[in-house]
mmCIF file with all atom_site columns, N, CA, C and O in Angstrom:
data_model
loop_
_atom_site.group_PDB
_atom_site.id
_atom_site.type_symbol
_atom_site.label_atom_id
_atom_site.label_alt_id
_atom_site.label_comp_id
_atom_site.label_asym_id
_atom_site.label_entity_id
_atom_site.label_seq_id
_atom_site.pdbx_PDB_ins_code
_atom_site.Cartn_x
_atom_site.Cartn_y
_atom_site.Cartn_z
_atom_site.occupancy
_atom_site.B_iso_or_equiv
_atom_site.pdbx_formal_charge
_atom_site.auth_seq_id
_atom_site.auth_comp_id
_atom_site.auth_asym_id
_atom_site.auth_atom_id
_atom_site.pdbx_PDB_model_num
ATOM 1   N N  . MET A 1 1  ? -17.807 -118.590 -41.678 1.00 56.00 ? 461 MET A N  1
ATOM 2   C CA . MET A 1 1  ? -18.247 -119.413 -42.434 1.00 56.00 ? 461 MET A CA 1
ATOM 3   C C  . MET A 1 1  ? -17.872 -119.567 -43.814 1.00 56.00 ? 461 MET A C  1
ATOM 4   O O  . MET A 1 1  ? -17.773 -119.068 -44.331 1.00 56.00 ? 461 MET A O  1
ATOM 5   N N  . LYS A 1 2  ? -16.886 -121.134 -43.401 1.00 70.00 ? 462 LYS A N  1
ATOM 6   C CA . LYS A 1 2  ? -16.518 -121.280 -45.194 1.00 70.00 ? 462 LYS A CA 1
ATOM 7   C C  . LYS A 1 2  ? -17.496 -121.653 -46.416 1.00 70.00 ? 462 LYS A C  1
ATOM 8   O O  . LYS A 1 2  ? -18.452 -123.010 -45.473 1.00 70.00 ? 462 LYS A O  1
ATOM 9   N N  . ILE A 1 3  ? -17.827 -121.421 -47.485 1.00 69.00 ? 463 ILE A N  1
ATOM 10  C CA . ILE A 1 3  ? -18.476 -122.132 -48.377 1.00 69.00 ? 463 ILE A CA 1
ATOM 11  C C  . ILE A 1 3  ? -18.157 -123.102 -48.312 1.00 69.00 ? 463 ILE A C  1
ATOM 12  O O  . ILE A 1 3  ? -16.627 -123.281 -49.359 1.00 69.00 ? 463 ILE A O  1
ATOM 13  N N  . LYS A 1 4  ? -18.827 -124.704 -48.871 1.00 86.00 ? 464 LYS A N  1
ATOM 14  C CA . LYS A 1 4  ? -18.336 -125.599 -48.765 1.00 86.00 ? 464 LYS A CA 1
ATOM 15  C C  . LYS A 1 4  ? -18.419 -126.188 -50.393 1.00 86.00 ? 464 LYS A C  1
ATOM 16  O O  . LYS A 1 4  ? -18.036 -126.373 -51.133 1.00 86.00 ? 464 LYS A O  1
ATOM 17  N N  . MET A 1 5  ? -19.816 -126.044 -50.881 1.00 92.00 ? 465 MET A N  1
ATOM 18  C CA . MET A 1 5  ? -20.710 -126.360 -52.266 1.00 92.00 ? 465 MET A CA 1
ATOM 19  C C  . MET A 1 5  ? -20.276 -125.238 -53.100 1.00 92.00 ? 465 MET A C  1
ATOM 20  O O  . MET A 1 5  ? -21.094 -124.267 -52.885 1.00 92.00 ? 465 MET A O  1
ATOM 21  N N  . LEU A 1 6  ? -19.865 -125.416 -54.358 1.00 94.00 ? 466 LEU A N  1
ATOM 22  C CA . LEU A 1 6  ? -19.647 -124.754 -54.949 1.00 94.00 ? 466 LEU A CA 1
ATOM 23  C C  . LEU A 1 6  ? -20.201 -124.950 -56.849 1.00 94.00 ? 466 LEU A C  1
ATOM 24  O O  . LEU A 1 6  ? -20.647 -126.076 -56.313 1.00 94.00 ? 466 LEU A O  1
ATOM 25  N N  . LYS A 1 7  ? -21.264 -123.717 -57.420 1.00 94.00 ? 467 LYS A N  1
ATOM 26  C CA . LYS A 1 7  ? -21.517 -123.697 -58.996 1.00 94.00 ? 467 LYS A CA 1
ATOM 27  C C  . LYS A 1 7  ? -20.813 -123.692 -59.739 1.00 94.00 ? 467 LYS A C  1
ATOM 28  O O  . LYS A 1 7  ? -20.300 -122.438 -59.510 1.00 94.00 ? 467 LYS A O  1
ATOM 29  N N  . CYS A 1 8  ? -20.608 -124.348 -60.940 1.00 95.00 ? 468 CYS A N  1
ATOM 30  C CA . CYS A 1 8  ? -19.857 -123.884 -62.063 1.00 95.00 ? 468 CYS A CA 1
ATOM 31  C C  . CYS A 1 8  ? -20.776 -122.790 -62.496 1.00 95.00 ? 468 CYS A C  1
ATOM 32  O O  . CYS A 1 8  ? -22.264 -122.957 -63.021 1.00 95.00 ? 468 CYS A O  1
ATOM 33  N N  . LYS A 1 9  ? -20.117 -122.036 -62.942 1.00 92.00 ? 469 LYS A N  1
ATOM 34  C CA . LYS A 1 9  ? -21.610 -120.291 -63.849 1.00 92.00 ? 469 LYS A CA 1
ATOM 35  C C  . LYS A 1 9  ? -21.422 -121.297 -65.003 1.00 92.00 ? 469 LYS A C  1
ATOM 36  O O  . LYS A 1 9  ? -22.485 -120.628 -65.776 1.00 92.00 ? 469 LYS A O  1
ATOM 37  N N  . SER A 1 10 ? -20.724 -121.998 -65.826 1.00 92.00 ? 470 SER A N  1
ATOM 38  C CA . SER A 1 10 ? -20.949 -122.273 -67.411 1.00 92.00 ? 470 SER A CA 1
ATOM 39  C C  . SER A 1 10 ? -21.619 -123.130 -67.440 1.00 92.00 ? 470 SER A C  1
ATOM 40  O O  . SER A 1 10 ? -22.508 -123.384 -68.163 1.00 92.00 ? 470 SER A O  1
ATOM 41  N N  . CYS A 1 11 ? -21.521 -124.470 -66.894 1.00 94.00 ? 471 CYS A N  1
ATOM 42  C CA . CYS A 1 11 ? -22.252 -125.544 -67.089 1.00 94.00 ? 471 CYS A CA 1
ATOM 43  C C  . CYS A 1 11 ? -22.937 -126.588 -65.928 1.00 94.00 ? 471 CYS A C  1
ATOM 44  O O  . CYS A 1 11 ? -23.916 -126.844 -66.017 1.00 94.00 ? 471 CYS A O  1
ATOM 45  N N  . GLY A 1 12 ? -23.029 -125.222 -64.639 1.00 91.00 ? 472 GLY A N  1
ATOM 46  C CA . GLY A 1 12 ? -24.303 -125.715 -63.703 1.00 91.00 ? 472 GLY A CA 1
ATOM 47  C C  . GLY A 1 12 ? -24.094 -126.526 -62.940 1.00 91.00 ? 472 GLY A C  1
ATOM 48  O O  . GLY A 1 12 ? -25.062 -126.957 -61.996 1.00 91.00 ? 472 GLY A O  1
ATOM 49  N N  . GLU A 1 13 ? -22.796 -127.412 -62.729 1.00 94.00 ? 473 GLU A N  1
ATOM 50  C CA . GLU A 1 13 ? -22.632 -128.456 -61.896 1.00 94.00 ? 473 GLU A CA 1
ATOM 51  C C  . GLU A 1 13 ? -22.394 -127.674 -61.169 1.00 94.00 ? 473 GLU A C  1
ATOM 52  O O  . GLU A 1 13 ? -21.470 -126.702 -60.579 1.00 94.00 ? 473 GLU A O  1
ATOM 53  N N  . TYR A 1 14 ? -22.706 -129.054 -59.759 1.00 94.00 ? 474 TYR A N  1
ATOM 54  C CA . TYR A 1 14 ? -21.914 -128.608 -58.384 1.00 94.00 ? 474 TYR A CA 1
ATOM 55  C C  . TYR A 1 14 ? -20.951 -129.026 -58.232 1.00 94.00 ? 474 TYR A C  1
ATOM 56  O O  . TYR A 1 14 ? -20.532 -130.390 -58.360 1.00 94.00 ? 474 TYR A O  1
ATOM 57  N N  . THR A 1 15 ? -20.096 -128.586 -57.651 1.00 94.00 ? 475 THR A N  1
ATOM 58  C CA . THR A 1 15 ? -18.307 -129.638 -56.989 1.00 94.00 ? 475 THR A CA 1
ATOM 59  C C  . THR A 1 15 ? -18.050 -128.796 -55.680 1.00 94.00 ? 475 THR A C  1
ATOM 60  O O  . THR A 1 15 ? -18.690 -127.668 -54.971 1.00 94.00 ? 475 THR A O  1
ATOM 61  N N  . LEU A 1 16 ? -17.359 -129.641 -54.299 1.00 92.00 ? 476 LEU A N  1
ATOM 62  C CA . LEU A 1 16 ? -16.891 -129.367 -53.542 1.00 92.00 ? 476 LEU A CA 1
ATOM 63  C C  . LEU A 1 16 ? -15.212 -128.999 -53.626 1.00 92.00 ? 476 LEU A C  1
ATOM 64  O O  . LEU A 1 16 ? -14.346 -127.785 -52.976 1.00 92.00 ? 476 LEU A O  1
ATOM 65  N N  . ARG A 1 17 ? -14.941 -128.801 -54.865 1.00 90.00 ? 477 ARG A N  1
ATOM 66  C CA . ARG A 1 17 ? -13.609 -127.892 -55.023 1.00 90.00 ? 477 ARG A CA 1
ATOM 67  C C  . ARG A 1 17 ? -13.571 -126.686 -55.160 1.00 90.00 ? 477 ARG A C  1
ATOM 68  O O  . ARG A 1 17 ? -14.784 -126.138 -55.345 1.00 90.00 ? 477 ARG A O  1
ATOM 69  N N  . SER A 1 18 ? -12.340 -125.913 -54.997 1.00 86.00 ? 478 SER A N  1
ATOM 70  C CA . SER A 1 18 ? -12.471 -124.385 -54.848 1.00 86.00 ? 478 SER A CA 1
ATOM 71  C C  . SER A 1 18 ? -11.689 -123.607 -55.859 1.00 86.00 ? 478 SER A C  1
ATOM 72  O O  . SER A 1 18 ? -12.001 -123.059 -55.757 1.00 86.00 ? 478 SER A O  1
ATOM 73  N N  . ASP A 1 19 ? -10.723 -123.993 -56.633 1.00 91.00 ? 479 ASP A N  1
ATOM 74  C CA . ASP A 1 19 ? -10.431 -123.824 -57.675 1.00 91.00 ? 479 ASP A CA 1
ATOM 75  C C  . ASP A 1 19 ? -10.976 -123.582 -58.924 1.00 91.00 ? 479 ASP A C  1
ATOM 76  O O  . ASP A 1 19 ? -10.944 -122.092 -59.761 1.00 91.00 ? 479 ASP A O  1
ATOM 77  N N  . LYS A 1 20 ? -11.498 -124.512 -59.517 1.00 92.00 ? 480 LYS A N  1
ATOM 78  C CA . LYS A 1 20 ? -12.210 -124.801 -61.001 1.00 92.00 ? 480 LYS A CA 1
ATOM 79  C C  . LYS A 1 20 ? -12.898 -126.016 -61.242 1.00 92.00 ? 480 LYS A C  1
ATOM 80  O O  . LYS A 1 20 ? -12.883 -126.750 -60.216 1.00 92.00 ? 480 LYS A O  1
ATOM 81  N N  . CYS A 1 21 ? -14.183 -125.789 -62.021 1.00 94.00 ? 481 CYS A N  1
ATOM 82  C CA . CYS A 1 21 ? -14.883 -126.850 -62.552 1.00 94.00 ? 481 CYS A CA 1
ATOM 83  C C  . CYS A 1 21 ? -14.155 -128.557 -62.502 1.00 94.00 ? 481 CYS A C  1
ATOM 84  O O  . CYS A 1 21 ? -13.273 -128.274 -63.649 1.00 94.00 ? 481 CYS A O  1
ATOM 85  N N  . PRO A 1 22 ? -14.293 -129.060 -61.709 1.00 93.00 ? 482 PRO A N  1
ATOM 86  C CA . PRO A 1 22 ? -13.968 -130.651 -62.523 1.00 93.00 ? 482 PRO A CA 1
ATOM 87  C C  . PRO A 1 22 ? -14.109 -131.210 -63.762 1.00 93.00 ? 482 PRO A C  1
ATOM 88  O O  . PRO A 1 22 ? -13.821 -131.921 -64.348 1.00 93.00 ? 482 PRO A O  1
ATOM 89  N N  . TYR A 1 23 ? -15.320 -130.965 -63.807 1.00 92.00 ? 483 TYR A N  1
ATOM 90  C CA . TYR A 1 23 ? -16.206 -131.003 -65.683 1.00 92.00 ? 483 TYR A CA 1
ATOM 91  C C  . TYR A 1 23 ? -15.818 -130.333 -67.002 1.00 92.00 ? 483 TYR A C  1
ATOM 92  O O  . TYR A 1 23 ? -15.312 -131.245 -67.987 1.00 92.00 ? 483 TYR A O  1
ATOM 93  N N  . CYS A 1 24 ? -15.794 -129.348 -66.759 1.00 93.00 ? 484 CYS A N  1
ATOM 94  C CA . CYS A 1 24 ? -15.948 -128.182 -67.803 1.00 93.00 ? 484 CYS A CA 1
ATOM 95  C C  . CYS A 1 24 ? -14.588 -127.255 -67.389 1.00 93.00 ? 484 CYS A C  1
ATOM 96  O O  . CYS A 1 24 ? -14.096 -126.438 -68.531 1.00 93.00 ? 484 CYS A O  1
ATOM 97  N N  . GLY A 1 25 ? -13.980 -126.859 -66.245 1.00 91.00 ? 485 GLY A N  1
ATOM 98  C CA . GLY A 1 25 ? -13.005 -126.424 -66.039 1.00 91.00 ? 485 GLY A CA 1
ATOM 99  C C  . GLY A 1 25 ? -13.085 -124.502 -65.931 1.00 91.00 ? 485 GLY A C  1
ATOM 100 O O  . GLY A 1 25 ? -12.255 -124.103 -65.954 1.00 91.00 ? 485 GLY A O  1
ATOM 101 N N  . GLY A 1 26 ? -14.800 -124.583 -65.739 1.00 93.00 ? 486 GLY A N  1
ATOM 102 C CA . GLY A 1 26 ? -15.122 -123.070 -65.675 1.00 93.00 ? 486 GLY A CA 1
ATOM 103 C C  . GLY A 1 26 ? -15.042 -122.620 -64.330 1.00 93.00 ? 486 GLY A C  1
ATOM 104 O O  . GLY A 1 26 ? -14.432 -122.925 -63.339 1.00 93.00 ? 486 GLY A O  1
ATOM 105 N N  . ALA A 1 27 ? -15.433 -121.355 -64.278 1.00 94.00 ? 487 ALA A N  1
ATOM 106 C CA . ALA A 1 27 ? -15.120 -120.657 -62.694 1.00 94.00 ? 487 ALA A CA 1
ATOM 107 C C  . ALA A 1 27 ? -16.164 -121.077 -62.346 1.00 94.00 ? 487 ALA A C  1
ATOM 108 O O  . ALA A 1 27 ? -17.359 -121.594 -62.750 1.00 94.00 ? 487 ALA A O  1
ATOM 109 N N  . LEU A 1 28 ? -15.993 -120.938 -60.873 1.00 94.00 ? 488 LEU A N  1
ATOM 110 C CA . LEU A 1 28 ? -16.764 -121.242 -59.538 1.00 94.00 ? 488 LEU A CA 1
ATOM 111 C C  . LEU A 1 28 ? -17.505 -120.026 -58.934 1.00 94.00 ? 488 LEU A C  1
ATOM 112 O O  . LEU A 1 28 ? -16.977 -119.432 -59.123 1.00 94.00 ? 488 LEU A O  1
ATOM 113 N N  . ARG A 1 29 ? -18.895 -120.237 -58.851 1.00 92.00 ? 489 ARG A N  1
ATOM 114 C CA . ARG A 1 29 ? -19.262 -119.246 -57.382 1.00 92.00 ? 489 ARG A CA 1
ATOM 115 C C  . ARG A 1 29 ? -20.692 -119.762 -56.592 1.00 92.00 ? 489 ARG A C  1
ATOM 116 O O  . ARG A 1 29 ? -20.871 -121.122 -56.526 1.00 92.00 ? 489 ARG A O  1
ATOM 117 N N  . SER A 1 30 ? -20.926 -119.513 -55.721 1.00 90.00 ? 490 SER A N  1
ATOM 118 C CA . SER A 1 30 ? -21.555 -119.964 -54.448 1.00 90.00 ? 490 SER A CA 1
ATOM 119 C C  . SER A 1 30 ? -22.831 -119.851 -54.993 1.00 90.00 ? 490 SER A C  1
ATOM 120 O O  . SER A 1 30 ? -23.735 -118.540 -55.913 1.00 90.00 ? 490 SER A O  1
ATOM 121 N N  . PRO A 1 31 ? -23.684 -120.820 -54.487 1.00 90.00 ? 491 PRO A N  1
ATOM 122 C CA . PRO A 1 31 ? -24.874 -121.193 -55.464 1.00 90.00 ? 491 PRO A CA 1
ATOM 123 C C  . PRO A 1 31 ? -26.243 -120.891 -54.319 1.00 90.00 ? 491 PRO A C  1
ATOM 124 O O  . PRO A 1 31 ? -26.910 -120.541 -54.720 1.00 90.00 ? 491 PRO A O  1
ATOM 125 N N  . HIS A 1 32 ? -25.599 -119.829 -53.267 1.00 86.00 ? 492 HIS A N  1
ATOM 126 C CA . HIS A 1 32 ? -26.565 -119.498 -52.386 1.00 86.00 ? 492 HIS A CA 1
ATOM 127 C C  . HIS A 1 32 ? -26.533 -118.292 -52.569 1.00 86.00 ? 492 HIS A C  1
ATOM 128 O O  . HIS A 1 32 ? -25.678 -116.911 -53.176 1.00 86.00 ? 492 HIS A O  1
ATOM 129 N N  . PRO A 1 33 ? -28.092 -117.514 -52.075 1.00 82.00 ? 493 PRO A N  1
ATOM 130 C CA . PRO A 1 33 ? -28.521 -116.485 -52.382 1.00 82.00 ? 493 PRO A CA 1
ATOM 131 C C  . PRO A 1 33 ? -27.995 -115.231 -51.151 1.00 82.00 ? 493 PRO A C  1
ATOM 132 O O  . PRO A 1 33 ? -27.430 -115.631 -50.442 1.00 82.00 ? 493 PRO A O  1
ATOM 133 N N  . ALA A 1 34 ? -27.884 -114.250 -51.924 1.00 76.00 ? 494 ALA A N  1
ATOM 134 C CA . ALA A 1 34 ? -27.471 -112.812 -50.932 1.00 76.00 ? 494 ALA A CA 1
ATOM 135 C C  . ALA A 1 34 ? -28.613 -113.105 -49.545 1.00 76.00 ? 494 ALA A C  1
ATOM 136 O O  . ALA A 1 34 ? -29.476 -112.780 -50.181 1.00 76.00 ? 494 ALA A O  1
ATOM 137 N N  . ARG A 1 35 ? -28.064 -112.854 -49.044 1.00 81.00 ? 495 ARG A N  1
ATOM 138 C CA . ARG A 1 35 ? -29.202 -112.190 -47.312 1.00 81.00 ? 495 ARG A CA 1
ATOM 139 C C  . ARG A 1 35 ? -29.981 -111.012 -47.923 1.00 81.00 ? 495 ARG A C  1
ATOM 140 O O  . ARG A 1 35 ? -29.876 -110.324 -48.520 1.00 81.00 ? 495 ARG A O  1
ATOM 141 N N  . PHE A 1 36 ? -30.994 -111.088 -47.730 1.00 80.00 ? 496 PHE A N  1
ATOM 142 C CA . PHE A 1 36 ? -32.149 -110.623 -47.581 1.00 80.00 ? 496 PHE A CA 1
ATOM 143 C C  . PHE A 1 36 ? -32.750 -109.699 -47.261 1.00 80.00 ? 496 PHE A C  1
ATOM 144 O O  . PHE A 1 36 ? -31.810 -109.464 -45.452 1.00 80.00 ? 496 PHE A O  1
ATOM 145 N N  . SER A 1 37 ? -32.156 -108.188 -47.352 1.00 82.00 ? 497 SER A N  1
ATOM 146 C CA . SER A 1 37 ? -32.972 -107.101 -46.257 1.00 82.00 ? 497 SER A CA 1
ATOM 147 C C  . SER A 1 37 ? -33.666 -105.730 -47.311 1.00 82.00 ? 497 SER A C  1
ATOM 148 O O  . SER A 1 37 ? -34.030 -105.465 -48.325 1.00 82.00 ? 497 SER A O  1
ATOM 149 N N  . PRO A 1 38 ? -34.699 -105.907 -46.620 1.00 83.00 ? 498 PRO A N  1
ATOM 150 C CA . PRO A 1 38 ? -35.713 -104.407 -46.641 1.00 83.00 ? 498 PRO A CA 1
ATOM 151 C C  . PRO A 1 38 ? -35.314 -103.430 -46.999 1.00 83.00 ? 498 PRO A C  1
ATOM 152 O O  . PRO A 1 38 ? -36.015 -103.003 -47.501 1.00 83.00 ? 498 PRO A O  1
ATOM 153 N N  . ASP A 1 39 ? -34.028 -103.343 -46.250 1.00 85.00 ? 499 ASP A N  1
ATOM 154 C CA . ASP A 1 39 ? -33.804 -102.255 -46.252 1.00 85.00 ? 499 ASP A CA 1
ATOM 155 C C  . ASP A 1 39 ? -32.687 -101.958 -47.791 1.00 85.00 ? 499 ASP A C  1
ATOM 156 O O  . ASP A 1 39 ? -31.832 -101.278 -48.093 1.00 85.00 ? 499 ASP A O  1
ATOM 157 N N  . ASP A 1 40 ? -32.993 -103.021 -49.025 1.00 85.00 ? 500 ASP A N  1
ATOM 158 C CA . ASP A 1 40 ? -31.669 -103.213 -49.937 1.00 85.00 ? 500 ASP A CA 1
ATOM 159 C C  . ASP A 1 40 ? -31.314 -102.034 -50.749 1.00 85.00 ? 500 ASP A C  1
ATOM 160 O O  . ASP A 1 40 ? -32.468 -101.540 -51.409 1.00 85.00 ? 500 ASP A O  1
ATOM 161 N N  . LYS A 1 41 ? -30.064 -100.983 -50.728 1.00 87.00 ? 501 LYS A N  1
ATOM 162 C CA . LYS A 1 41 ? -30.001 -100.085 -51.490 1.00 87.00 ? 501 LYS A CA 1
ATOM 163 C C  . LYS A 1 41 ? -29.400 -100.045 -52.768 1.00 87.00 ? 501 LYS A C  1
ATOM 164 O O  . LYS A 1 41 ? -29.252 -99.120  -53.753 1.00 87.00 ? 501 LYS A O  1
ATOM 165 N N  . TYR A 1 42 ? -29.136 -101.066 -52.940 1.00 88.00 ? 502 TYR A N  1
ATOM 166 C CA . TYR A 1 42 ? -28.338 -101.774 -54.211 1.00 88.00 ? 502 TYR A CA 1
ATOM 167 C C  . TYR A 1 42 ? -29.167 -102.652 -55.110 1.00 88.00 ? 502 TYR A C  1
ATOM 168 O O  . TYR A 1 42 ? -28.672 -103.441 -56.106 1.00 88.00 ? 502 TYR A O  1
ATOM 169 N N  . SER A 1 43 ? -30.208 -102.801 -54.388 1.00 86.00 ? 503 SER A N  1
ATOM 170 C CA . SER A 1 43 ? -31.462 -104.075 -55.252 1.00 86.00 ? 503 SER A CA 1
ATOM 171 C C  . SER A 1 43 ? -31.623 -103.734 -57.309 1.00 86.00 ? 503 SER A C  1
ATOM 172 O O  . SER A 1 43 ? -31.575 -104.498 -58.124 1.00 86.00 ? 503 SER A O  1
ATOM 173 N N  . LYS A 1 44 ? -31.737 -102.070 -57.308 1.00 89.00 ? 504 LYS A N  1
ATOM 174 C CA . LYS A 1 44 ? -31.802 -101.934 -58.491 1.00 89.00 ? 504 LYS A CA 1
ATOM 175 C C  . LYS A 1 44 ? -30.608 -101.952 -59.562 1.00 89.00 ? 504 LYS A C  1
ATOM 176 O O  . LYS A 1 44 ? -30.949 -102.297 -60.948 1.00 89.00 ? 504 LYS A O  1
ATOM 177 N N  . TYR A 1 45 ? -29.342 -101.829 -58.738 1.00 92.00 ? 505 TYR A N  1
ATOM 178 C CA . TYR A 1 45 ? -28.122 -101.904 -59.529 1.00 92.00 ? 505 TYR A CA 1
ATOM 179 C C  . TYR A 1 45 ? -28.029 -103.680 -59.782 1.00 92.00 ? 505 TYR A C  1
ATOM 180 O O  . TYR A 1 45 ? -27.687 -104.472 -61.019 1.00 92.00 ? 505 TYR A O  1
ATOM 181 N N  . ARG A 1 46 ? -28.609 -104.506 -58.827 1.00 86.00 ? 506 ARG A N  1
ATOM 182 C CA . ARG A 1 46 ? -28.242 -106.216 -58.940 1.00 86.00 ? 506 ARG A CA 1
ATOM 183 C C  . ARG A 1 46 ? -28.909 -106.119 -60.257 1.00 86.00 ? 506 ARG A C  1
ATOM 184 O O  . ARG A 1 46 ? -28.859 -107.138 -60.813 1.00 86.00 ? 506 ARG A O  1
ATOM 185 N N  . LEU A 1 47 ? -30.535 -105.776 -60.111 1.00 89.00 ? 507 LEU A N  1
ATOM 186 C CA . LEU A 1 47 ? -30.989 -106.256 -61.218 1.00 89.00 ? 507 LEU A CA 1
ATOM 187 C C  . LEU A 1 47 ? -30.679 -106.168 -62.274 1.00 89.00 ? 507 LEU A C  1
ATOM 188 O O  . LEU A 1 47 ? -30.991 -106.778 -63.520 1.00 89.00 ? 507 LEU A O  1
ATOM 189 N N  . LYS A 1 48 ? -30.449 -104.794 -62.735 1.00 93.00 ? 508 LYS A N  1
ATOM 190 C CA . LYS A 1 48 ? -29.416 -104.312 -64.025 1.00 93.00 ? 508 LYS A CA 1
ATOM 191 C C  . LYS A 1 48 ? -28.892 -105.257 -64.177 1.00 93.00 ? 508 LYS A C  1
ATOM 192 O O  . LYS A 1 48 ? -28.577 -105.725 -65.672 1.00 93.00 ? 508 LYS A O  1
ATOM 193 N N  . LEU A 1 49 ? -27.898 -105.550 -63.132 1.00 91.00 ? 509 LEU A N  1
ATOM 194 C CA . LEU A 1 49 ? -27.214 -106.397 -63.880 1.00 91.00 ? 509 LEU A CA 1
ATOM 195 C C  . LEU A 1 49 ? -27.538 -107.954 -64.251 1.00 91.00 ? 509 LEU A C  1
ATOM 196 O O  . LEU A 1 49 ? -26.939 -108.398 -65.178 1.00 91.00 ? 509 LEU A O  1
ATOM 197 N N  . ILE A 1 50 ? -28.369 -108.908 -63.340 1.00 89.00 ? 510 ILE A N  1
ATOM 198 C CA . ILE A 1 50 ? -29.136 -109.821 -63.862 1.00 89.00 ? 510 ILE A CA 1
ATOM 199 C C  . ILE A 1 50 ? -29.559 -109.666 -65.470 1.00 89.00 ? 510 ILE A C  1
ATOM 200 O O  . ILE A 1 50 ? -29.059 -110.582 -66.353 1.00 89.00 ? 510 ILE A O  1
ATOM 201 N N  . LEU A 1 51 ? -30.222 -108.620 -65.696 1.00 92.00 ? 511 LEU A N  1
ATOM 202 C CA . LEU A 1 51 ? -31.182 -108.501 -66.978 1.00 92.00 ? 511 LEU A CA 1
ATOM 203 C C  . LEU A 1 51 ? -30.187 -108.700 -68.336 1.00 92.00 ? 511 LEU A C  1
ATOM 204 O O  . LEU A 1 51 ? -30.544 -108.865 -69.110 1.00 92.00 ? 511 LEU A O  1
ATOM 205 N N  . SER A 1 52 ? -28.856 -107.796 -67.994 1.00 92.00 ? 512 SER A N  1
ATOM 206 C CA . SER A 1 52 ? -27.715 -107.438 -68.982 1.00 92.00 ? 512 SER A CA 1
ATOM 207 C C  . SER A 1 52 ? -27.103 -109.127 -69.018 1.00 92.00 ? 512 SER A C  1
ATOM 208 O O  . SER A 1 52 ? -26.577 -109.311 -69.983 1.00 92.00 ? 512 SER A O  1
ATOM 209 N N  . GLU A 1 53 ? -26.795 -109.853 -68.019 1.00 87.00 ? 513 GLU A N  1
ATOM 210 C CA . GLU A 1 53 ? -26.192 -111.261 -68.139 1.00 87.00 ? 513 GLU A CA 1
ATOM 211 C C  . GLU A 1 53 ? -27.373 -112.034 -69.237 1.00 87.00 ? 513 GLU A C  1
ATOM 212 O O  . GLU A 1 53 ? -26.906 -112.669 -70.429 1.00 87.00 ? 513 GLU A O  1
ATOM 213 N N  . LYS A 1 54 ? -28.676 -111.944 -68.918 1.00 83.00 ? 514 LYS A N  1
ATOM 214 C CA . LYS A 1 54 ? -29.771 -112.934 -69.323 1.00 83.00 ? 514 LYS A CA 1
ATOM 215 C C  . LYS A 1 54 ? -29.516 -112.500 -70.306 1.00 83.00 ? 514 LYS A C  1
ATOM 216 O O  . LYS A 1 54 ? -29.526 -112.904 -71.623 1.00 83.00 ? 514 LYS A O  1
ATOM 217 N N  . THR A 1 55 ? -29.523 -111.041 -71.361 1.00 85.00 ? 515 THR A N  1
ATOM 218 C CA . THR A 1 55 ? -29.599 -110.581 -72.802 1.00 85.00 ? 515 THR A CA 1
ATOM 219 C C  . THR A 1 55 ? -28.620 -111.141 -73.132 1.00 85.00 ? 515 THR A C  1
ATOM 220 O O  . THR A 1 55 ? -28.489 -110.965 -74.906 1.00 85.00 ? 515 THR A O  1
ATOM 221 N N  . GLN A 1 56 ? -27.189 -111.125 -72.691 1.00 79.00 ? 516 GLN A N  1
ATOM 222 C CA . GLN A 1 56 ? -26.198 -111.242 -73.442 1.00 79.00 ? 516 GLN A CA 1
ATOM 223 C C  . GLN A 1 56 ? -26.192 -112.834 -73.847 1.00 79.00 ? 516 GLN A C  1
ATOM 224 O O  . GLN A 1 56 ? -25.500 -113.127 -74.834 1.00 79.00 ? 516 GLN A O  1
ATOM 225 N N  . GLU A 1 57 ? -26.830 -113.620 -73.378 1.00 67.00 ? 517 GLU A N  1
ATOM 226 C CA . GLU A 1 57 ? -27.494 -115.043 -73.477 1.00 67.00 ? 517 GLU A CA 1
ATOM 227 C C  . GLU A 1 57 ? -27.493 -115.259 -74.490 1.00 67.00 ? 517 GLU A C  1
ATOM 228 O O  . GLU A 1 57 ? -28.335 -114.824 -75.347 1.00 67.00 ? 517 GLU A O  1
#
């Protein structure tokens, strides 16, 4: 299944384009969260990454 809707990392706008954001030219990512698994082996690493990105802003 191909992801159709994407979200800009810099301005937060949604778009159907797959190359870059039409509003600011920023990089795009999927707006959907990762699948949940109770046996998630990498949750602590993902949480560290998210917290480090928030402290840099």
